[in-house]
Amino acid sequence: MEQLSEKSPLSDDVRKQNRLRILRAFRQSPALSRTQLSQKTGLSPGTISNISTKLLSEQVLMTVPSREITASTQGRPQVQLALNPDIASVVHGSLSYGRLTLCISDYAGSRQTSGVETLMTEGLTGRQIADQIFGAIQRLTPDTANVISLGVQGTTTKTRDAVLWSPILADTALEFPHELARVTKTGVIIENDCTMITRALNQRQKGQIPTFGSVLMSYGIGMGLQVNGAPFLGGRSSATEFGHLPYRPGGAQCRCGKTGCIEAYASDYAIWRRATGQDAGSLPDVPISATMIQTIIDRATATDGPDRTALREAASALGVGLATMFTLFDPFPVVFIGPGSALVSMLEQELRNSLRENFRVQQRPNLSFQTETEETALIEQGAAIAALQSLDQQIAYSAAASNSASNL
């Protein structure tokens, strides 16, 4: 953003954007001096001084002593600024098949407490799900959070306020975020779990990989996609329902109610179903455990039987799906997430073979595959990022920012 002088007549929008730039700087570096803030944001020292003084008076920022001593401080520790952790809190977590995870973090992003509860959503209405989530939050903390942010399996609206479709929710439950906002009197963010994972991975990578995909291999197959530094979203939805791209129409049963999806061949339940000789039209009524996956790996390693066949089928399905995505977006690095990622080492050669066969534009894309077995922590982290970013924007755009230009 172009730097404007303090004497320039600035609009409210520019003032609010400058406040937001300062708050975002603290998400990257927990403590900063005013000089460092100026360097990070590109704002002038005068603008930094005026905005930081205002944020200190609002108790959004607080002063902390610095351990660094430079020549300019003449031997005295330089006072730095930091976010005040006590001014707000957020609830963040995930809602998946049979499980609700919740965490409470303060405004500085430090986790205060967390919990996991069983929540079978099948057959519940939106109001019933909201009541159960609210009860779980109350069991964790007596305080009212400023934002609630959850990652959920399925497709969510681009505005992050409703679920359009989910394999774990009945049609009467899709509006549970609105019910949760009503009962908690708190802003609610609801977003696809894979998008939350992508946010967390981007933060971990410090934005150094602008375009990449994260494929969740759990009780289902999902994808989060980041393109040029931002999560990819559809015109009205979270999009990238990778697991429900058609692989073999009319084939094995998928949780979505259709047949022949990639998920019906590459998810943990699909691999288990094929490896154990279950009917292709059946769905297991319990989650597939890590022990069950490891058993398949052990048997596939030992003999070329049904287990290895199931893995080859999964690799073929994933290759077809990735080839489709690469045709649309060009090849990108892929991180495989979740319990099913333990299978990737055995799937990789077949997966690359499937890609070579199905990707028409470039026969041998130079791909990087990585694995990460624990998806829940990434979803929780991504949900925290979304909640705190929303809170930063609320604070930056608050009425307190709409003062005269002299307060900049």
XYZ file of C-alpha atoms in Angstrom:
408
model
C 0.000 0.000 0.000
C 1.296 3.482 -0.860
C 2.546 5.404 2.167
C 0.547 8.579 2.840
C 1.870 11.474 4.885
C 0.277 12.387 8.184
C -0.854 15.718 6.688
C -2.814 14.013 3.935
C -6.607 13.832 4.370
C -7.135 10.113 4.908
C -10.417 8.252 4.568
C -11.802 6.038 7.302
C -11.034 3.019 5.120
C -7.328 3.868 4.957
C -7.187 4.456 8.709
C -8.831 1.120 9.379
C -6.555 -0.663 6.917
C -3.506 0.819 8.638
C -4.758 -0.415 11.996
C -5.280 -3.858 10.505
C -1.778 -3.912 9.006
C -0.336 -3.239 12.444
C -2.398 -5.974 14.113
C -1.417 -8.460 11.397
C 2.239 -7.659 11.971
C 1.904 -8.930 15.534
C 0.556 -12.258 14.235
C 3.952 -12.799 12.602
C 6.097 -11.394 15.420
C 4.628 -11.453 18.954
C 6.617 -8.419 20.193
C 7.772 -5.437 18.124
C 9.163 -2.002 18.744
C 7.643 0.962 16.945
C 10.697 1.051 14.690
C 10.246 -2.607 13.813
C 6.531 -2.031 13.166
C 7.383 0.717 10.725
C 9.827 -1.560 8.925
C 7.363 -4.478 8.755
C 4.298 -2.513 7.671
C 5.872 0.203 5.532
C 3.990 2.857 7.518
C 5.803 6.020 8.580
C 7.087 6.396 12.171
C 4.516 9.140 12.765
C 1.627 6.941 11.636
C 2.935 4.040 13.737
C 3.220 6.293 16.791
C -0.306 7.680 16.456
C -1.998 4.324 15.784
C -0.049 2.421 18.454
C -0.873 5.106 21.029
C -4.562 4.731 20.171
C -4.394 0.928 20.354
C -2.617 1.184 23.734
C -5.372 3.436 25.033
C -7.954 0.893 23.841
C -5.934 -1.842 25.612
C -5.599 -3.769 22.359
C -1.816 -3.455 22.708
C 0.363 -3.492 25.795
C 4.003 -2.649 26.422
C 6.557 -5.352 27.195
C 10.283 -4.974 27.997
C 12.679 -6.070 25.299
C 15.698 -8.244 26.047
C 17.512 -6.760 23.088
C 19.912 -3.868 23.787
C 21.222 -1.864 20.872
C 23.530 1.125 20.568
C 20.528 3.400 20.022
C 19.047 2.444 23.397
C 22.223 3.479 25.231
C 22.304 0.307 27.278
C 18.653 0.302 28.277
C 16.170 -2.356 27.089
C 13.913 -0.973 24.378
C 10.190 -1.027 25.147
C 8.268 -3.193 22.722
C 4.584 -3.629 21.995
C 2.523 -6.821 21.998
C -1.087 -7.888 21.682
C -2.971 -7.823 24.962
C -4.066 -11.455 25.511
C -6.795 -10.528 27.996
C -9.033 -8.358 25.831
C -10.693 -11.227 23.934
C -10.846 -14.972 23.454
C -11.828 -17.348 20.675
C -13.245 -20.860 20.490
C -11.799 -22.953 17.679
C -11.963 -26.617 16.738
C -13.458 -29.208 14.432
C -16.648 -31.158 13.898
C -16.102 -34.523 12.243
C -17.691 -37.953 12.171
C -18.644 -38.702 15.776
C -16.270 -36.175 17.306
C -16.206 -32.544 18.402
C -12.881 -30.942 19.385
C -12.805 -27.499 20.989
C -10.011 -25.187 22.118
C -10.034 -21.820 23.886
C -7.295 -19.341 22.960
C -6.660 -15.776 24.087
C -6.292 -12.768 21.798
C -2.523 -13.271 21.543
C -3.136 -16.772 20.197
C -2.070 -18.789 23.255
C -4.175 -21.877 23.920
C -5.760 -21.876 27.371
C -7.691 -25.156 27.396
C -9.098 -27.824 25.085
C -11.427 -30.797 25.091
C -12.791 -33.621 22.942
C -16.359 -34.908 23.071
C -18.350 -37.548 21.250
C -21.011 -35.958 19.058
C -22.991 -38.195 16.725
C -24.676 -35.712 14.402
C -26.707 -38.177 12.340
C -30.409 -37.551 12.821
C -29.922 -34.334 14.800
C -31.406 -30.993 13.809
C -29.361 -27.804 13.555
C -30.759 -26.600 16.876
C -29.816 -29.841 18.624
C -26.254 -29.725 17.270
C -25.922 -26.076 18.290
C -27.148 -26.856 21.800
C -24.640 -29.686 22.171
C -21.743 -27.536 20.943
C -22.804 -24.716 23.267
C -22.900 -27.151 26.182
C -19.400 -28.393 25.327
C -18.112 -24.802 25.235
C -19.664 -24.061 28.626
C -17.969 -27.126 30.083
C -14.628 -25.733 28.925
C -15.009 -22.111 29.987
C -17.549 -19.963 31.841
C -16.546 -16.910 29.806
C -18.148 -15.756 26.590
C -15.887 -15.993 23.558
C -15.724 -13.234 20.960
C -15.610 -15.583 17.946
C -16.349 -19.298 17.429
C -14.552 -20.937 14.500
C -15.025 -24.558 13.408
C -13.749 -26.728 10.596
C -16.345 -29.210 9.330
C -16.462 -32.001 6.793
C -18.332 -30.935 3.681
C -19.002 -27.846 1.577
C -19.504 -24.508 3.300
C -20.616 -21.127 2.003
C -18.013 -18.684 0.777
C -19.261 -16.288 3.470
C -18.393 -18.964 6.089
C -21.747 -18.834 7.844
C -23.515 -22.045 6.755
C -22.974 -25.582 5.502
C -24.236 -26.390 2.009
C -23.629 -30.131 2.227
C -21.911 -32.521 4.625
C -21.751 -36.322 4.824
C -22.170 -36.072 8.610
C -25.237 -33.761 8.638
C -28.861 -34.212 7.677
C -30.427 -31.528 5.488
C -32.273 -30.209 8.559
C -28.930 -29.638 10.315
C -27.085 -27.616 7.675
C -28.055 -24.310 9.294
C -26.558 -25.221 12.681
C -24.002 -22.340 12.497
C -26.879 -19.817 12.551
C -28.437 -21.644 15.496
C -25.067 -21.657 17.275
C -24.646 -17.908 16.701
C -28.142 -17.332 18.068
C -27.740 -19.422 21.209
C -24.217 -18.178 22.011
C -24.814 -14.580 20.854
C -21.355 -14.832 19.273
C -20.020 -14.579 15.745
C -19.563 -18.018 14.191
C -17.173 -18.981 11.393
C -17.760 -22.351 9.724
C -15.379 -23.515 7.029
C -14.387 -26.701 5.239
C -11.893 -28.641 7.358
C -9.391 -28.946 4.500
C -9.402 -25.175 4.012
C -8.570 -24.839 7.711
C -5.678 -27.288 7.246
C -4.383 -25.231 4.323
C -4.407 -22.068 6.477
C -2.376 -23.831 9.157
C 0.157 -25.248 6.691
C 0.573 -21.842 5.044
C 1.386 -20.299 8.415
C 3.841 -23.092 9.195
C 5.547 -22.579 5.832
C 5.591 -18.807 6.467
C 3.962 -18.237 3.096
C 7.001 -19.511 1.202
C 4.979 -21.956 -0.957
C 2.269 -19.809 -2.586
C 0.422 -22.670 -4.310
C -0.089 -26.134 -2.816
C -2.779 -28.680 -2.025
C -3.550 -30.623 1.141
C -5.357 -33.942 0.676
C -7.094 -35.216 3.799
C -7.140 -39.027 3.924
C -9.405 -39.888 6.805
C -13.023 -41.021 7.059
C -13.410 -39.450 3.657
C -11.194 -37.702 1.119
C -10.974 -33.912 0.979
C -8.733 -31.242 -0.447
C -7.744 -27.756 0.605
C -6.137 -25.719 -2.158
C -4.106 -22.537 -1.859
C -3.454 -20.605 -5.066
C -1.029 -17.668 -5.165
C -1.005 -17.225 -1.403
C -4.754 -17.399 -0.721
C -7.208 -20.257 -0.097
C -9.053 -21.135 -3.285
C -12.826 -20.729 -2.966
C -15.682 -21.087 -5.424
C -18.122 -18.406 -6.459
C -20.409 -19.173 -3.532
C -18.846 -22.124 -1.723
C -15.648 -23.603 -0.320
C -15.434 -25.723 -3.521
C -12.680 -28.327 -4.244
C -14.782 -31.333 -3.211
C -11.911 -33.472 -4.461
C -13.143 -36.710 -2.894
C -16.417 -36.553 -4.804
C -14.966 -36.198 -8.276
C -16.186 -39.198 -10.311
C -13.713 -42.052 -10.656
C -15.870 -45.028 -11.626
C -19.523 -43.927 -12.049
C -21.830 -46.698 -10.962
C -19.076 -48.262 -8.896
C -18.561 -48.531 -5.134
C -20.826 -46.731 -2.667
C -19.679 -43.367 -1.280
C -20.884 -41.679 1.917
C -22.261 -38.830 -0.184
C -24.996 -41.140 -1.478
C -23.546 -41.435 -4.983
C -21.407 -44.225 -6.387
C -17.970 -44.279 -7.972
C -16.451 -41.219 -6.239
C -12.710 -41.030 -5.568
C -13.564 -41.311 -1.875
C -15.346 -44.622 -2.488
C -11.953 -46.080 -3.445
C -9.307 -44.008 -1.643
C -10.721 -43.222 1.816
C -9.802 -45.292 4.844
C -13.240 -46.931 4.932
C -13.028 -47.721 1.198
C -9.582 -49.306 1.500
C -10.700 -51.303 4.550
C -13.883 -52.391 2.739
C -11.973 -53.655 -0.292
C -9.156 -55.229 1.721
C -11.534 -57.165 3.989
C -13.804 -58.338 1.186
C -16.865 -56.304 2.230
C -19.639 -55.584 -0.236
C -18.863 -52.502 -2.371
C -22.318 -51.163 -1.596
C -21.836 -51.235 2.178
C -20.596 -48.501 4.512
C -18.935 -49.227 7.881
C -20.814 -47.832 10.871
C -17.660 -47.129 12.909
C -14.550 -45.019 12.160
C -11.539 -46.884 10.810
C -8.807 -46.898 13.453
C -5.065 -46.459 12.980
C -4.655 -50.081 14.072
C -6.941 -51.250 11.272
C -4.926 -49.224 8.738
C -1.638 -50.616 10.062
C -2.973 -54.163 9.725
C -3.707 -53.512 6.050
C -0.197 -52.101 5.562
C 1.383 -55.143 7.228
C -0.591 -57.619 5.147
C 0.020 -55.690 1.918
C 3.741 -55.651 2.676
C 3.796 -59.401 3.287
C 1.715 -60.706 0.373
C 0.176 -59.605 -2.918
C -3.440 -60.165 -1.906
C -6.653 -58.164 -1.341
C -4.875 -55.582 0.826
C -2.380 -54.698 -1.883
C -5.175 -54.659 -4.464
C -7.096 -52.185 -2.307
C -4.050 -49.928 -2.110
C -3.486 -50.059 -5.871
C -7.121 -49.098 -6.440
C -6.802 -46.194 -3.994
C -3.646 -44.955 -5.725
C -5.333 -45.132 -9.122
C -8.315 -43.115 -7.864
C -6.101 -40.468 -6.257
C -4.029 -40.221 -9.450
C -7.128 -39.588 -11.560
C -8.271 -36.895 -9.121
C -4.911 -35.145 -8.943
C -4.554 -35.290 -12.729
C -7.898 -33.478 -12.986
C -6.774 -30.806 -10.506
C -3.409 -30.385 -12.249
C -5.155 -29.908 -15.583
C -7.171 -27.052 -14.066
C -4.487 -25.431 -11.886
C -1.113 -26.779 -13.155
C 0.853 -29.238 -10.993
C 1.375 -28.175 -7.363
C 3.034 -29.714 -4.290
C 0.723 -31.982 -2.294
C 0.647 -32.712 1.430
C -1.272 -35.850 2.399
C -2.905 -35.431 5.806
C -4.544 -37.775 8.301
C -4.437 -41.448 9.296
C -4.616 -42.593 5.677
C -1.410 -40.712 4.857
C 0.441 -43.613 6.499
C -0.407 -45.523 3.322
C 1.247 -43.015 0.972
C 4.690 -44.625 1.088
C 3.130 -47.791 -0.327
C 0.815 -45.899 -2.687
C 3.381 -43.516 -4.143
C 4.669 -45.529 -7.096
C 1.180 -46.549 -8.202
C 0.006 -42.966 -7.648
C 2.742 -41.577 -9.883
C 1.939 -44.214 -12.504
C -1.715 -43.157 -12.434
C -0.689 -39.520 -12.808
C 1.519 -40.276 -15.812
C -1.355 -42.129 -17.435
C -4.072 -39.542 -16.747
C -2.357 -36.140 -16.803
C -2.409 -35.174 -20.476
C -0.589 -31.850 -20.470
C 2.726 -32.926 -18.998
C 3.756 -36.562 -18.821
C 6.166 -36.239 -15.874
C 5.248 -33.355 -13.582
C 7.932 -32.624 -10.977
C 5.832 -33.261 -7.885
C 6.595 -33.070 -4.199
C 4.611 -35.371 -1.876
C 4.707 -34.924 1.900
C 2.734 -36.589 4.686
C 1.300 -35.452 8.024
C -0.603 -38.032 10.073
C -2.363 -35.744 12.594
C -5.111 -33.694 10.969
C -7.034 -32.533 14.048
C -4.289 -30.226 15.327
C -4.008 -28.612 11.888
C -7.764 -28.052 11.668
C -7.743 -26.509 15.160
C -4.816 -24.267 14.223
C -6.457 -23.179 10.969
C -9.687 -22.430 12.825
C -7.740 -20.315 15.334
C -6.124 -18.357 12.497
C -9.538 -17.688 10.928
C -11.018 -16.608 14.282
C -8.155 -14.281 15.205
C -8.058 -12.726 11.743
C -11.777 -12.032 12.031
C -11.262 -10.536 15.483
C -8.395 -8.363 14.212
C -10.640 -6.997 11.491
C -13.446 -6.279 13.960
C -11.036 -4.348 16.178
C -9.378 -2.518 13.292
C -12.733 -1.554 11.791
C -14.407 -0.668 15.066
C -15.921 2.742 15.768
C -12.743 3.608 17.639
C -10.951 3.704 14.283
C -13.337 6.270 12.819
C -11.757 9.309 14.383
C -10.152 12.298 12.724
C -6.996 11.931 10.667
C -4.991 13.468 13.489
C -5.440 10.228 15.460
C -3.409 8.338 12.887
